[in-house]
XYZ file of C-alpha atoms in Angstrom:
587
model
C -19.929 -50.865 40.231
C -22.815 -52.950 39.790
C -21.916 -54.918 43.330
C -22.367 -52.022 45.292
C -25.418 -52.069 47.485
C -27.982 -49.907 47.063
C -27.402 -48.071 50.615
C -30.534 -46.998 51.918
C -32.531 -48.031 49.530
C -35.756 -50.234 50.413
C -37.359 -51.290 47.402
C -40.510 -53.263 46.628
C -41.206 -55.060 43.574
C -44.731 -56.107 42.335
C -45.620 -59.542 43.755
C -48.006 -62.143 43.161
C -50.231 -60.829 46.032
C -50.732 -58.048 48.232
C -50.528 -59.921 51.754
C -47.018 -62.143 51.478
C -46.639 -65.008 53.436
C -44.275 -64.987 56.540
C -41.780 -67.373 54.229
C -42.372 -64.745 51.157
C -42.096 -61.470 53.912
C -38.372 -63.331 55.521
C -37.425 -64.382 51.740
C -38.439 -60.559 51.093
C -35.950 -59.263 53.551
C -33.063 -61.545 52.681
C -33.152 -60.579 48.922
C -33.783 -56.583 49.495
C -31.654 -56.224 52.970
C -29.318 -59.115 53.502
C -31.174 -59.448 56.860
C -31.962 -62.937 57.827
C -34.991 -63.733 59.555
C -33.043 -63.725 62.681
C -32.305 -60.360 62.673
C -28.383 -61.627 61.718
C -26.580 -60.034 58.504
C -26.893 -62.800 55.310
C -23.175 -63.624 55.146
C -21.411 -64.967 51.888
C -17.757 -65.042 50.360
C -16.806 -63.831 46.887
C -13.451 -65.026 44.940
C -10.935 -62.377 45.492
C -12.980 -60.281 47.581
C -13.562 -62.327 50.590
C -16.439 -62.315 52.910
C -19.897 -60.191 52.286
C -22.604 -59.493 54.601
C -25.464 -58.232 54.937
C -26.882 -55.236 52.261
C -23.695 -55.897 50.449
C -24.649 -59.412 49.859
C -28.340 -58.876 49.500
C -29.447 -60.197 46.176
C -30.701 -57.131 44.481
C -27.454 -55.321 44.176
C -26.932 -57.851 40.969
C -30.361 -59.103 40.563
C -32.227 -56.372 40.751
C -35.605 -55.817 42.349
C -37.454 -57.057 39.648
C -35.424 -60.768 39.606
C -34.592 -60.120 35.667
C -31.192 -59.131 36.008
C -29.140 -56.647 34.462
C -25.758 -55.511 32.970
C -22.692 -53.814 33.343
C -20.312 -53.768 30.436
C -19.278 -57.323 29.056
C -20.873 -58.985 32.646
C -24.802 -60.005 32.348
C -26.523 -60.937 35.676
C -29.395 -63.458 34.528
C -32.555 -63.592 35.398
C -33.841 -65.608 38.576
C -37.676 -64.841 39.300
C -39.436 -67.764 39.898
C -40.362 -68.485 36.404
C -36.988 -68.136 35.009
C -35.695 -70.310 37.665
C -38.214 -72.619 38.376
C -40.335 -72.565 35.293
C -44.112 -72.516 34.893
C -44.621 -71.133 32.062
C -43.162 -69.609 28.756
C -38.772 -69.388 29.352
C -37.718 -65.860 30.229
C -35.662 -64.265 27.913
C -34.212 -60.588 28.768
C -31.924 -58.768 26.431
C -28.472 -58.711 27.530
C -27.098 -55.451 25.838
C -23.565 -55.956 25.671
C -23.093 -52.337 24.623
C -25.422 -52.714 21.240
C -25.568 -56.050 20.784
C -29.015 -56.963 22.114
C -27.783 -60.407 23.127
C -30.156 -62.741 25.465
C -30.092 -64.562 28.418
C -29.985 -68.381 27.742
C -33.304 -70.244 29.430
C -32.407 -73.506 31.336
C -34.067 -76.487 32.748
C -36.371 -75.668 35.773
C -34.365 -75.745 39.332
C -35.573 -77.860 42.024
C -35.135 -77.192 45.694
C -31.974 -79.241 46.066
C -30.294 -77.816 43.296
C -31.403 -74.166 43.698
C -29.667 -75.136 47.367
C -26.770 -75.704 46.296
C -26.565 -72.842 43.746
C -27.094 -70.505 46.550
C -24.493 -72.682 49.351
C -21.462 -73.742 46.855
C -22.045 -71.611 43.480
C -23.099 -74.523 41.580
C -25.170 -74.157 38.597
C -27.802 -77.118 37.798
C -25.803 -78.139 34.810
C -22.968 -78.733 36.797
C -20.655 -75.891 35.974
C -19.268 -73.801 38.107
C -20.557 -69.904 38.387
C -19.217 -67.036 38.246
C -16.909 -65.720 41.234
C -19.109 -62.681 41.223
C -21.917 -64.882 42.657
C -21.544 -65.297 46.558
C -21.496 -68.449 48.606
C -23.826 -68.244 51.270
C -24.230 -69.803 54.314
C -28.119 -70.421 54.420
C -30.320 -72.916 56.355
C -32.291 -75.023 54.983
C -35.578 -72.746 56.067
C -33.526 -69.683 54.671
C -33.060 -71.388 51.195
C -37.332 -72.002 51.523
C -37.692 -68.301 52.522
C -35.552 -67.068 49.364
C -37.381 -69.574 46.909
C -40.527 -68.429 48.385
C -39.833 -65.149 47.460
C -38.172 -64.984 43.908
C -41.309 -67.040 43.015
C -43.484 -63.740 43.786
C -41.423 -61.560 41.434
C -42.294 -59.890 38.099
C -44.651 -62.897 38.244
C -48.018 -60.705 37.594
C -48.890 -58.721 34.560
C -49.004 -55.388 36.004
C -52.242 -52.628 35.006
C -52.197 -50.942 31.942
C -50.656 -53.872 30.149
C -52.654 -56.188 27.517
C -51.733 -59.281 25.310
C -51.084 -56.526 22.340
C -51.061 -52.790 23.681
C -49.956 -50.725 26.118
C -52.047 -48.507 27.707
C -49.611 -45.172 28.767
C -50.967 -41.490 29.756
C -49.395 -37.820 30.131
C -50.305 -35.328 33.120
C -50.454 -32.072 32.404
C -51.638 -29.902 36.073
C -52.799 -26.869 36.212
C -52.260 -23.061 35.303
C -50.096 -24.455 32.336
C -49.943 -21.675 29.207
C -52.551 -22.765 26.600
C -50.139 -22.190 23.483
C -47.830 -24.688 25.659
C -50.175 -27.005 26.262
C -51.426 -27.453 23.016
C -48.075 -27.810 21.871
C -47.159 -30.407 24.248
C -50.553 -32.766 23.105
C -49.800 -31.774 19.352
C -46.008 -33.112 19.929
C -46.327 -36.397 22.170
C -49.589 -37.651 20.304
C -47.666 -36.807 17.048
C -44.816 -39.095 18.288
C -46.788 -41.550 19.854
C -49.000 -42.231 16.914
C -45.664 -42.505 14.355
C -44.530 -45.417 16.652
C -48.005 -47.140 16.399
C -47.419 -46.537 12.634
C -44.257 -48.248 12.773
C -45.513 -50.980 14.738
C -48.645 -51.851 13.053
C -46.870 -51.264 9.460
C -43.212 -52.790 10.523
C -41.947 -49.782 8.477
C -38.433 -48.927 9.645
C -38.457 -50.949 13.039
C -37.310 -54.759 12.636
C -39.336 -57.001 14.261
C -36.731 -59.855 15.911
C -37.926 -63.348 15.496
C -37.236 -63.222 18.823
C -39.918 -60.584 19.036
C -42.368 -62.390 16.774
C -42.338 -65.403 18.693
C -42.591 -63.655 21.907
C -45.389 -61.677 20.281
C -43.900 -58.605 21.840
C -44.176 -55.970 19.879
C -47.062 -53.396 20.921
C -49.203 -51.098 20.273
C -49.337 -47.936 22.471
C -52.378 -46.148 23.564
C -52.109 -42.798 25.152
C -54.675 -41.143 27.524
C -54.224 -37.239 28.837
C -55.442 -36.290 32.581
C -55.789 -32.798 32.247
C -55.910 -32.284 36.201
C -58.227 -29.301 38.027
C -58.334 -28.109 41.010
C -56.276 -27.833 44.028
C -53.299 -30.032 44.124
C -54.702 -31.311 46.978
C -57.567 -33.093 45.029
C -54.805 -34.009 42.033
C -54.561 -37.932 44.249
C -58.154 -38.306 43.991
C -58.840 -37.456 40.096
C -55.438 -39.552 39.268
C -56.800 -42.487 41.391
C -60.388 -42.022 39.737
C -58.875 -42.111 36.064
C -56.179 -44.887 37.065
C -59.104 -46.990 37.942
C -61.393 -46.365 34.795
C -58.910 -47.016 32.750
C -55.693 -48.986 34.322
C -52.254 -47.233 32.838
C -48.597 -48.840 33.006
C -46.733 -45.477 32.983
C -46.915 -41.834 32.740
C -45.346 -40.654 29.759
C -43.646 -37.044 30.265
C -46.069 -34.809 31.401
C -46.182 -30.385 32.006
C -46.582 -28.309 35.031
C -46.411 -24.641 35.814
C -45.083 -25.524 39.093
C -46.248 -28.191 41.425
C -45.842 -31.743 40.556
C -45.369 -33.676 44.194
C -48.959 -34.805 44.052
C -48.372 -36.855 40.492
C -44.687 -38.236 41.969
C -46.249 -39.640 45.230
C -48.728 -41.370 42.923
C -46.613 -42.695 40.774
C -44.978 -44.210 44.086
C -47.650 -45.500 45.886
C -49.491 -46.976 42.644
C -45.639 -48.187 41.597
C -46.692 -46.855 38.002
C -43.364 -45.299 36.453
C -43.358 -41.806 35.712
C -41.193 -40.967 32.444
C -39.568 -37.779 32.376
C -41.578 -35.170 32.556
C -41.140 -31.603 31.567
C -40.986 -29.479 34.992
C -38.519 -27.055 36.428
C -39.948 -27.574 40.374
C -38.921 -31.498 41.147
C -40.353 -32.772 44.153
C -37.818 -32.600 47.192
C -36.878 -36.232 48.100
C -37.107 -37.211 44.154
C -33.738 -38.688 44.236
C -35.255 -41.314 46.551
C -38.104 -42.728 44.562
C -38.229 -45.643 42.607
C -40.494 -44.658 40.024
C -40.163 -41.807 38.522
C -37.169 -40.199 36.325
C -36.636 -36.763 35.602
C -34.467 -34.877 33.299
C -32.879 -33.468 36.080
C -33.584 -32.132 39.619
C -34.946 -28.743 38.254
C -34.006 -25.670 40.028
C -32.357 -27.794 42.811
C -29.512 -28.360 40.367
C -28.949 -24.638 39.738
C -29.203 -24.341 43.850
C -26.456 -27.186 44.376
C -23.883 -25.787 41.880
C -24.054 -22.264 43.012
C -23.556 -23.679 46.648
C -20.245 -25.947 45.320
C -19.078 -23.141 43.262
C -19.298 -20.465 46.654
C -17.491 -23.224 48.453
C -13.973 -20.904 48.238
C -15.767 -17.344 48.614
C -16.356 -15.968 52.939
C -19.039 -13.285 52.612
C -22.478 -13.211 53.068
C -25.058 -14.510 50.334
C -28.463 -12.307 49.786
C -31.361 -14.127 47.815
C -33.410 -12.106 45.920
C -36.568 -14.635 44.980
C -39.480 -13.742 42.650
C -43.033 -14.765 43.863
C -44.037 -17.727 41.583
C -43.411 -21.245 43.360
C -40.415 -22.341 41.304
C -38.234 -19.376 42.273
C -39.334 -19.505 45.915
C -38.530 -23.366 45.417
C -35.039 -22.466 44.178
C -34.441 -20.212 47.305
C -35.295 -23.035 49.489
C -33.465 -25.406 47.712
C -30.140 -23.184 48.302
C -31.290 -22.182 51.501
C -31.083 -26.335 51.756
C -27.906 -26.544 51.194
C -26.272 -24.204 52.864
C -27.747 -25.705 55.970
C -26.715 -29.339 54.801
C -23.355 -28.071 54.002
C -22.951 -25.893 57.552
C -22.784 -22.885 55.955
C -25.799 -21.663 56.998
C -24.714 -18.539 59.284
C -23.669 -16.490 55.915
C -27.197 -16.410 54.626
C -28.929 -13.254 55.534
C -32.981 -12.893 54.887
C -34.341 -13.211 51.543
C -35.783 -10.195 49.800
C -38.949 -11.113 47.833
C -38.934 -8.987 44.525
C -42.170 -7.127 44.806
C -43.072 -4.638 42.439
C -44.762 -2.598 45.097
C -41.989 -3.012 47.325
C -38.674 -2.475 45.166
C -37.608 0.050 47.746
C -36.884 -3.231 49.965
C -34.594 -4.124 46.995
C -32.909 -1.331 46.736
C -31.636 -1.115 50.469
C -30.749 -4.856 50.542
C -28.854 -4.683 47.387
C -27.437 -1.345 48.260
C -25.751 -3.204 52.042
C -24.022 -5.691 49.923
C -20.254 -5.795 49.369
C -17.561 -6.727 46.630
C -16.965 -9.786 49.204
C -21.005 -10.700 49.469
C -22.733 -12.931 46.751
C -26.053 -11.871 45.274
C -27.918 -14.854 44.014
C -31.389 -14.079 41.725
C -34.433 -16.379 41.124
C -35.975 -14.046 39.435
C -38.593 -14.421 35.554
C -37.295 -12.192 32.979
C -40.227 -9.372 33.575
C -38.991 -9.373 37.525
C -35.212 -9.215 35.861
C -36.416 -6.195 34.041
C -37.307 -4.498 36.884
C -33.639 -4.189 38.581
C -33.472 -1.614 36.003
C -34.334 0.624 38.936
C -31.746 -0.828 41.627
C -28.372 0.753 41.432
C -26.068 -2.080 41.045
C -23.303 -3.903 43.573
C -19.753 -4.457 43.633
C -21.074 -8.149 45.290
C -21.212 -11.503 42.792
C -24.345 -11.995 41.589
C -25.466 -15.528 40.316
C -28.731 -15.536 38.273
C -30.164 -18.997 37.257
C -31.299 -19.413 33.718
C -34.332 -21.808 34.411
C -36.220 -18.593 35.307
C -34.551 -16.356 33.515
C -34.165 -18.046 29.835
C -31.166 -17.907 27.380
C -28.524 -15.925 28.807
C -30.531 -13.873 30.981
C -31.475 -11.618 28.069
C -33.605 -9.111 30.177
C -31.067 -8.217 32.643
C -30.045 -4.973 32.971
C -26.635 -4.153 31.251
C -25.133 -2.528 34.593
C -26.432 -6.108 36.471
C -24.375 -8.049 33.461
C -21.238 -6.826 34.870
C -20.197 -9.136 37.959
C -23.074 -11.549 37.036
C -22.397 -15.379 36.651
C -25.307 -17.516 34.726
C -26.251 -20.911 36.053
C -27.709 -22.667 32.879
C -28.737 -26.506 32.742
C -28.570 -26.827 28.530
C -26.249 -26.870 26.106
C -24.913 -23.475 25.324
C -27.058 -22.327 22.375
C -24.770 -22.827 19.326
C -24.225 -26.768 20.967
C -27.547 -27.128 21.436
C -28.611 -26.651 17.604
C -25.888 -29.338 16.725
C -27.296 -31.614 19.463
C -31.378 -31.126 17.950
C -30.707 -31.468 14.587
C -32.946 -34.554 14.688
C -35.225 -32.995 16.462
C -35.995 -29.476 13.979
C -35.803 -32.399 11.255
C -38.766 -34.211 12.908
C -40.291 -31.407 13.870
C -40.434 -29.691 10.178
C -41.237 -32.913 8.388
C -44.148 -33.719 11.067
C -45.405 -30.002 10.835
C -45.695 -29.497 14.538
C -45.754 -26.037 14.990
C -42.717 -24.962 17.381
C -43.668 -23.098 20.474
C -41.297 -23.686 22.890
C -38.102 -25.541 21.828
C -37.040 -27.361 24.835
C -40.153 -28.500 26.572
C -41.128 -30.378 22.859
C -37.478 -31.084 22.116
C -37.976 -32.931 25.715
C -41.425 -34.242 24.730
C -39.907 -35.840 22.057
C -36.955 -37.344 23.684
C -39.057 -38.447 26.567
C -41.311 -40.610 24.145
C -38.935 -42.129 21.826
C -36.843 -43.282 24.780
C -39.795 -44.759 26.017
C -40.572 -47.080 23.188
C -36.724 -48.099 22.865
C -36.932 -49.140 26.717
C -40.189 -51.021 26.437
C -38.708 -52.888 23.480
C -35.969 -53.942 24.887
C -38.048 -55.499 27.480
C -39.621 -57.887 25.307
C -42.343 -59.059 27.421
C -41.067 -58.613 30.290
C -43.387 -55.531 31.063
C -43.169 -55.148 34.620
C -42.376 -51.895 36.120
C -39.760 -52.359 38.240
C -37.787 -53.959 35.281
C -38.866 -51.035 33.240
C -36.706 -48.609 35.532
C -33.819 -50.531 35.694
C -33.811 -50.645 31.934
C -33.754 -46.774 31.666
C -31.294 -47.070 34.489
C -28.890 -49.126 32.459
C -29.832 -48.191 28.789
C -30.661 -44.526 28.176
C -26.528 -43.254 28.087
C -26.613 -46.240 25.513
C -29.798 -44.732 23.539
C -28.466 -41.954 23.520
C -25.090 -42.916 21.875
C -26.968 -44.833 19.032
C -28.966 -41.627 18.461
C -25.801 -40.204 17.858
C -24.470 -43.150 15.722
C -27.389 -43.040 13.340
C -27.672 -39.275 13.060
C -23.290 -39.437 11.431
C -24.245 -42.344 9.505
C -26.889 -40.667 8.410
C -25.367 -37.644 7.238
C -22.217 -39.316 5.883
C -24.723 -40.909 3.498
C -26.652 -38.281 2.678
C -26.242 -36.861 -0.883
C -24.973 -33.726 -0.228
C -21.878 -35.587 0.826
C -21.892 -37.229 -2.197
C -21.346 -34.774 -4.972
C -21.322 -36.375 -8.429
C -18.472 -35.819 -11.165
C -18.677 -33.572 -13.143
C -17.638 -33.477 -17.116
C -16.626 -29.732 -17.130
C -13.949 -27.614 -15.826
C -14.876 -25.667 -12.615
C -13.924 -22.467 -12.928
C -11.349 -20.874 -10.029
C -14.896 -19.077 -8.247
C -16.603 -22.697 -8.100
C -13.920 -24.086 -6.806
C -13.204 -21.796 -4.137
C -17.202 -22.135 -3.499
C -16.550 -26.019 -3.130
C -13.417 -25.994 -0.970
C -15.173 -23.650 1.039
C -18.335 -25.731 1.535
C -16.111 -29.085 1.568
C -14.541 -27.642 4.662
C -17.897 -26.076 6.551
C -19.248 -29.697 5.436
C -16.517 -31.733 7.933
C -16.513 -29.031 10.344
C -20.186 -29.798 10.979
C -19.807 -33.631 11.006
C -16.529 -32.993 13.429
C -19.227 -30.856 15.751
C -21.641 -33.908 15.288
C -18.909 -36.400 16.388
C -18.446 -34.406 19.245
C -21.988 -34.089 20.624
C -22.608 -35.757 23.885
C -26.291 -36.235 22.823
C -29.468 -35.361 20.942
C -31.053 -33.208 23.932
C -30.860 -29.716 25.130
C -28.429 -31.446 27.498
C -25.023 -31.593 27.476
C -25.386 -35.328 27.844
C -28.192 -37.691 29.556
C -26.995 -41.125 31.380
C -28.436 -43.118 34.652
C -26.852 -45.000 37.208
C -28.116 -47.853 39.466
C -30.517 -46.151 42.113
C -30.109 -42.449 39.933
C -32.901 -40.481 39.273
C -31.607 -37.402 37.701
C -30.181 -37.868 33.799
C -28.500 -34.187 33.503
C -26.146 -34.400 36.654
C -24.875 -30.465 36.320
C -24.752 -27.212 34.672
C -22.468 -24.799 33.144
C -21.767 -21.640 34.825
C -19.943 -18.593 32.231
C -19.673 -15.143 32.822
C -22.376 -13.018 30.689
C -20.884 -10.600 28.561
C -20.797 -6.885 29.948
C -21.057 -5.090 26.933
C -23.816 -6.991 24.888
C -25.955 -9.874 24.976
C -24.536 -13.247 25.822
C -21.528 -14.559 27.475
C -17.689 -14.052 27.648
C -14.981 -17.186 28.000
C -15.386 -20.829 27.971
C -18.554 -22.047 30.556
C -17.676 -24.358 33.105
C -19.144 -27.728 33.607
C -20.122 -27.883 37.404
C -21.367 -31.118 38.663
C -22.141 -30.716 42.280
């Protein structure tokens, strides 16, 4: 997997300055493209796989576009910017992570051109051995091999803004129009987290410092700013770049919007500062394309894409009926999207807009629909509320649980009938086994709870931060910082997991101490009974495929979205919630 090129994907890594050389800009194109600078594909054979050319031989499919590497299972790619090949300066170490064994890369002595030469032409390493048949012989020219050198000598080479010889300088985003009992949740939460690691850090409690991480000197501290944006989106660019420049950040940590967040995505981008999984249901279209910033999933896209695969059998007509806030018009379009994409276009007939002045336009849409049509609603619970007054369908109806919360509670009882919920998180009894840590943090830290899964996020988001920056060592360069999350957060995850059984298989109430007396028939009933409800939990915890509101949360090379689906179950006709086993859809 991790030899297949990143199709379509142009990336640009930080470099030593902002105008390259024309032997950086070919070495540039070589390494990202597998275009040499005569416009020919780089070509290259591979044992047991023959010839490669062009992006499928380009050097960051391995390398990465940072230079530092990475890893898939048991294989590590080491580093080869400039300084790790070529020296200059401290050796570069990068954590190998086979699985959890934070293994590192082994420094060597500095290449010179003729050796770096024939690394590239015959796969020969400078101390002689042979590499591995992973590595591709190319057939370069001299000028080529010059280009290339040119080039890795430029990467991860600078210390990028926000970053200091002993802190980290990190901020949140929170736009506009957010609810102020949410918002002060959100700051209470993150700056609750984010000053717990600095206690850790400072103190060393809990968190072992490496010797490896003593002598690099890098552990740090994090400092966290908050730009509260105003305003029109359209002047969100200009406040960010004001505040970026005042005071220099190397990522945005989460972050909360009502709606709109393209503004803070495109600079993230253009200021290639990484953006950290923020809590937002309306993900900029074209997210899955940027190289910066990571999101929890594509919002109400997601629940747009598996209502289109799961219509892929039914031949009627589909009917939207969209509330008026942005993130159900944005759901609309996003299915609208699809359709189109996917050719199926012609079945969609006009949306209806659910206006409270206007539900007589409801009504007559609704009432034209058949038992072979599909009703799909992006509607907010109080607009769900309001179908009370629309006779119901024999047509499918889809409702997406993004807008309309936990199992669509304010849906009227004739709706629940033929109604299928779209819903991103674990179902509800899951989800409690998967935040245990979570309500235990969130009790012991006496953050008052507001709104589960934006802080349960919050949470996630910053904690996942500070195992990724760690693992960097000092490395801190924010291309690498991507492809760590890219190759490390399924593996986060699964120690979150780890710790939380070990955990309670040593707590004391597993542990009961003998006793000297004779239980009597009623205690021991009472003991079998809570001996059993005992490994039925821990068999639920074993079972968990994380410690999110998700079912599970992993990235891929080039992957942007963590939560890849959603479940889709059939609500329950007679009461609240739903009927059946839910089914996992990943589009």
């Amino acid at each position: 997997l991790m030899l297949l090129p990143l199709i379509g994907a142009v990336w640009a890594p930080t470099v030593a300055n902002a105008d390259p050389t024309a032997e950086e800009a070919a070495g540039r194109r070589i390494y990202l493209e597998g275009v040499l600078p005569d416009g020919q594909p780089l070509r290259g054979t591979r044992a047991g796989v023959g010839e490669v050319s062009g992006q499928a031989a380009a050097c960051v499919a391995c390398h990465r576009p940072s230079g530092l590497g990475m890893t898939e299972g048991n294989v590590g790619i080491p580093p080869i910017s400039g300084q790790a090949l070529f020296g200059g300066g401290d050796p570069v170490y990068v954590r190998m992570d086979f699985r959890f064994n934070p293994g590192l890369s082994t420094p060597h002595a500095p290449y010179d051109e003729v050796s770096f030469a024939a690394a590239l032409r015959s796969g020969r390493h400078l101390t002689g051995r042979v590499m591995d048949v992973l590595m591709p012989r190319y057939v370069l020219s001299d000028a080529e091999v010059q280009a290339i050198s040119a080039y890795l000598r430029t990467l991860s080479s600078v210390r990028p803004p926000g970053i200091s010889d002993d802190t980290i300088h990190l901020a949140t985003v929170i736009a506009p129009g957010v609810d102020e009992k949410r918002r002060q949740a959100f700051i209470h939460t993150l700056t609750t987290v984010v000053n717990q690691m600095n206690l850790n850090v400072v103190s060393g409690l809990r968190q072992k410092i490496s010797i490896i991480e003593r002598r690099l000197q890098s552990r740090h501290k994090l400092t966290l700013d908050i730009w509260e944006l105003t305003g029109p989106s359209s002047s969100w660019a200009e406040q960010m770049a004001d505040k970026q420049k005042a005071h220099p950040v190397f990522a945005i940590l989460s972050g909360l919007a009502k709606d709109e967040w393209q503004p803070v995505q495109d600079f993230c981008e253009v200021n290639r500062v990484g953006c950290w999984f923020p809590s937002v249901d309306l993900v900029p279209t074209g997210a899955e394309k940027g190289r910066y910033s990571l999101y929890f999933s594509s919002g109400v896209a997601t629940d747009a894409d598996v209502i289109e695969h799961t219509l892929r059998t039914s031949h009627g007509r589909i009917m939207q009926l969209v509330g008026s806030d942005p993130v159900a018009r944005g759901g609309g379009s996003a299915l609208r999207r699809k359709l189109t994409e996917e050719g199926r276009d012609a079945r969609l007939v006009p949306d209806v807009v659910m206006d409270i002045n206007r539900l007589d336009d409801a009504n007559r849409a609704v009432a034209a629909l058949s038992a072979n049509d599909t009703l799909v609603l992006w509607l907010r619970p109080d607009d769900l509320a309001r179908l009370d007054a629309i006779p119901t369908s024999a047509a499918q109806v889809f409702v997406s649980a993004t807008l309309a919360g936990d199992e669509a509670k304010a849906l009227p009882k004739p709706w629940r009938n033929h109604t299928l919920l779209v819903q991103q998180l674990e179902p509800l009894s899951r989800r409690n086994i998967n935040l245990e840590r979570f309500d235990a943090w969130q009790a012991a830290s006496r953050v008052p709870l507001v709104d589960r899964r934006m802080q349960s996020e919050v949470y996630f988001s910053a904690r996942s931060l500070v195992a990724t920056l760690r693992s960097m060592l000092n490395n801190l360069h924010t291309d690498y910082l991507i492809e760590r999350a890219e190759v490390g957060l399924s593996m986060f995850e699964e120690m979150q997991v780890q710790d939380e059984l070990q955990a309670m298989m040593m707590s004391p109430v597993n542990k009961r101490p003998p006793t000297q007396t004779m239980a009597s028939p009623a205690e021991l009933e009472a003991n079998t009974l809570a001996l059993k409800m005992q490994q039925n939990h821990l068999e639920d915890m074993r079972r968990r495929g994380g410690t999110t509101v998700y079912p599970s949360l992993s990235l891929g090379q080039g992957q942007r979205f963590a939560s890849k689906g959603a479940y889709v179950s059939r609500l329950n006709p007679e009461a609240l919630g739903t009927i059946g086993e839910p089914l996992w859809v990943v589009p």
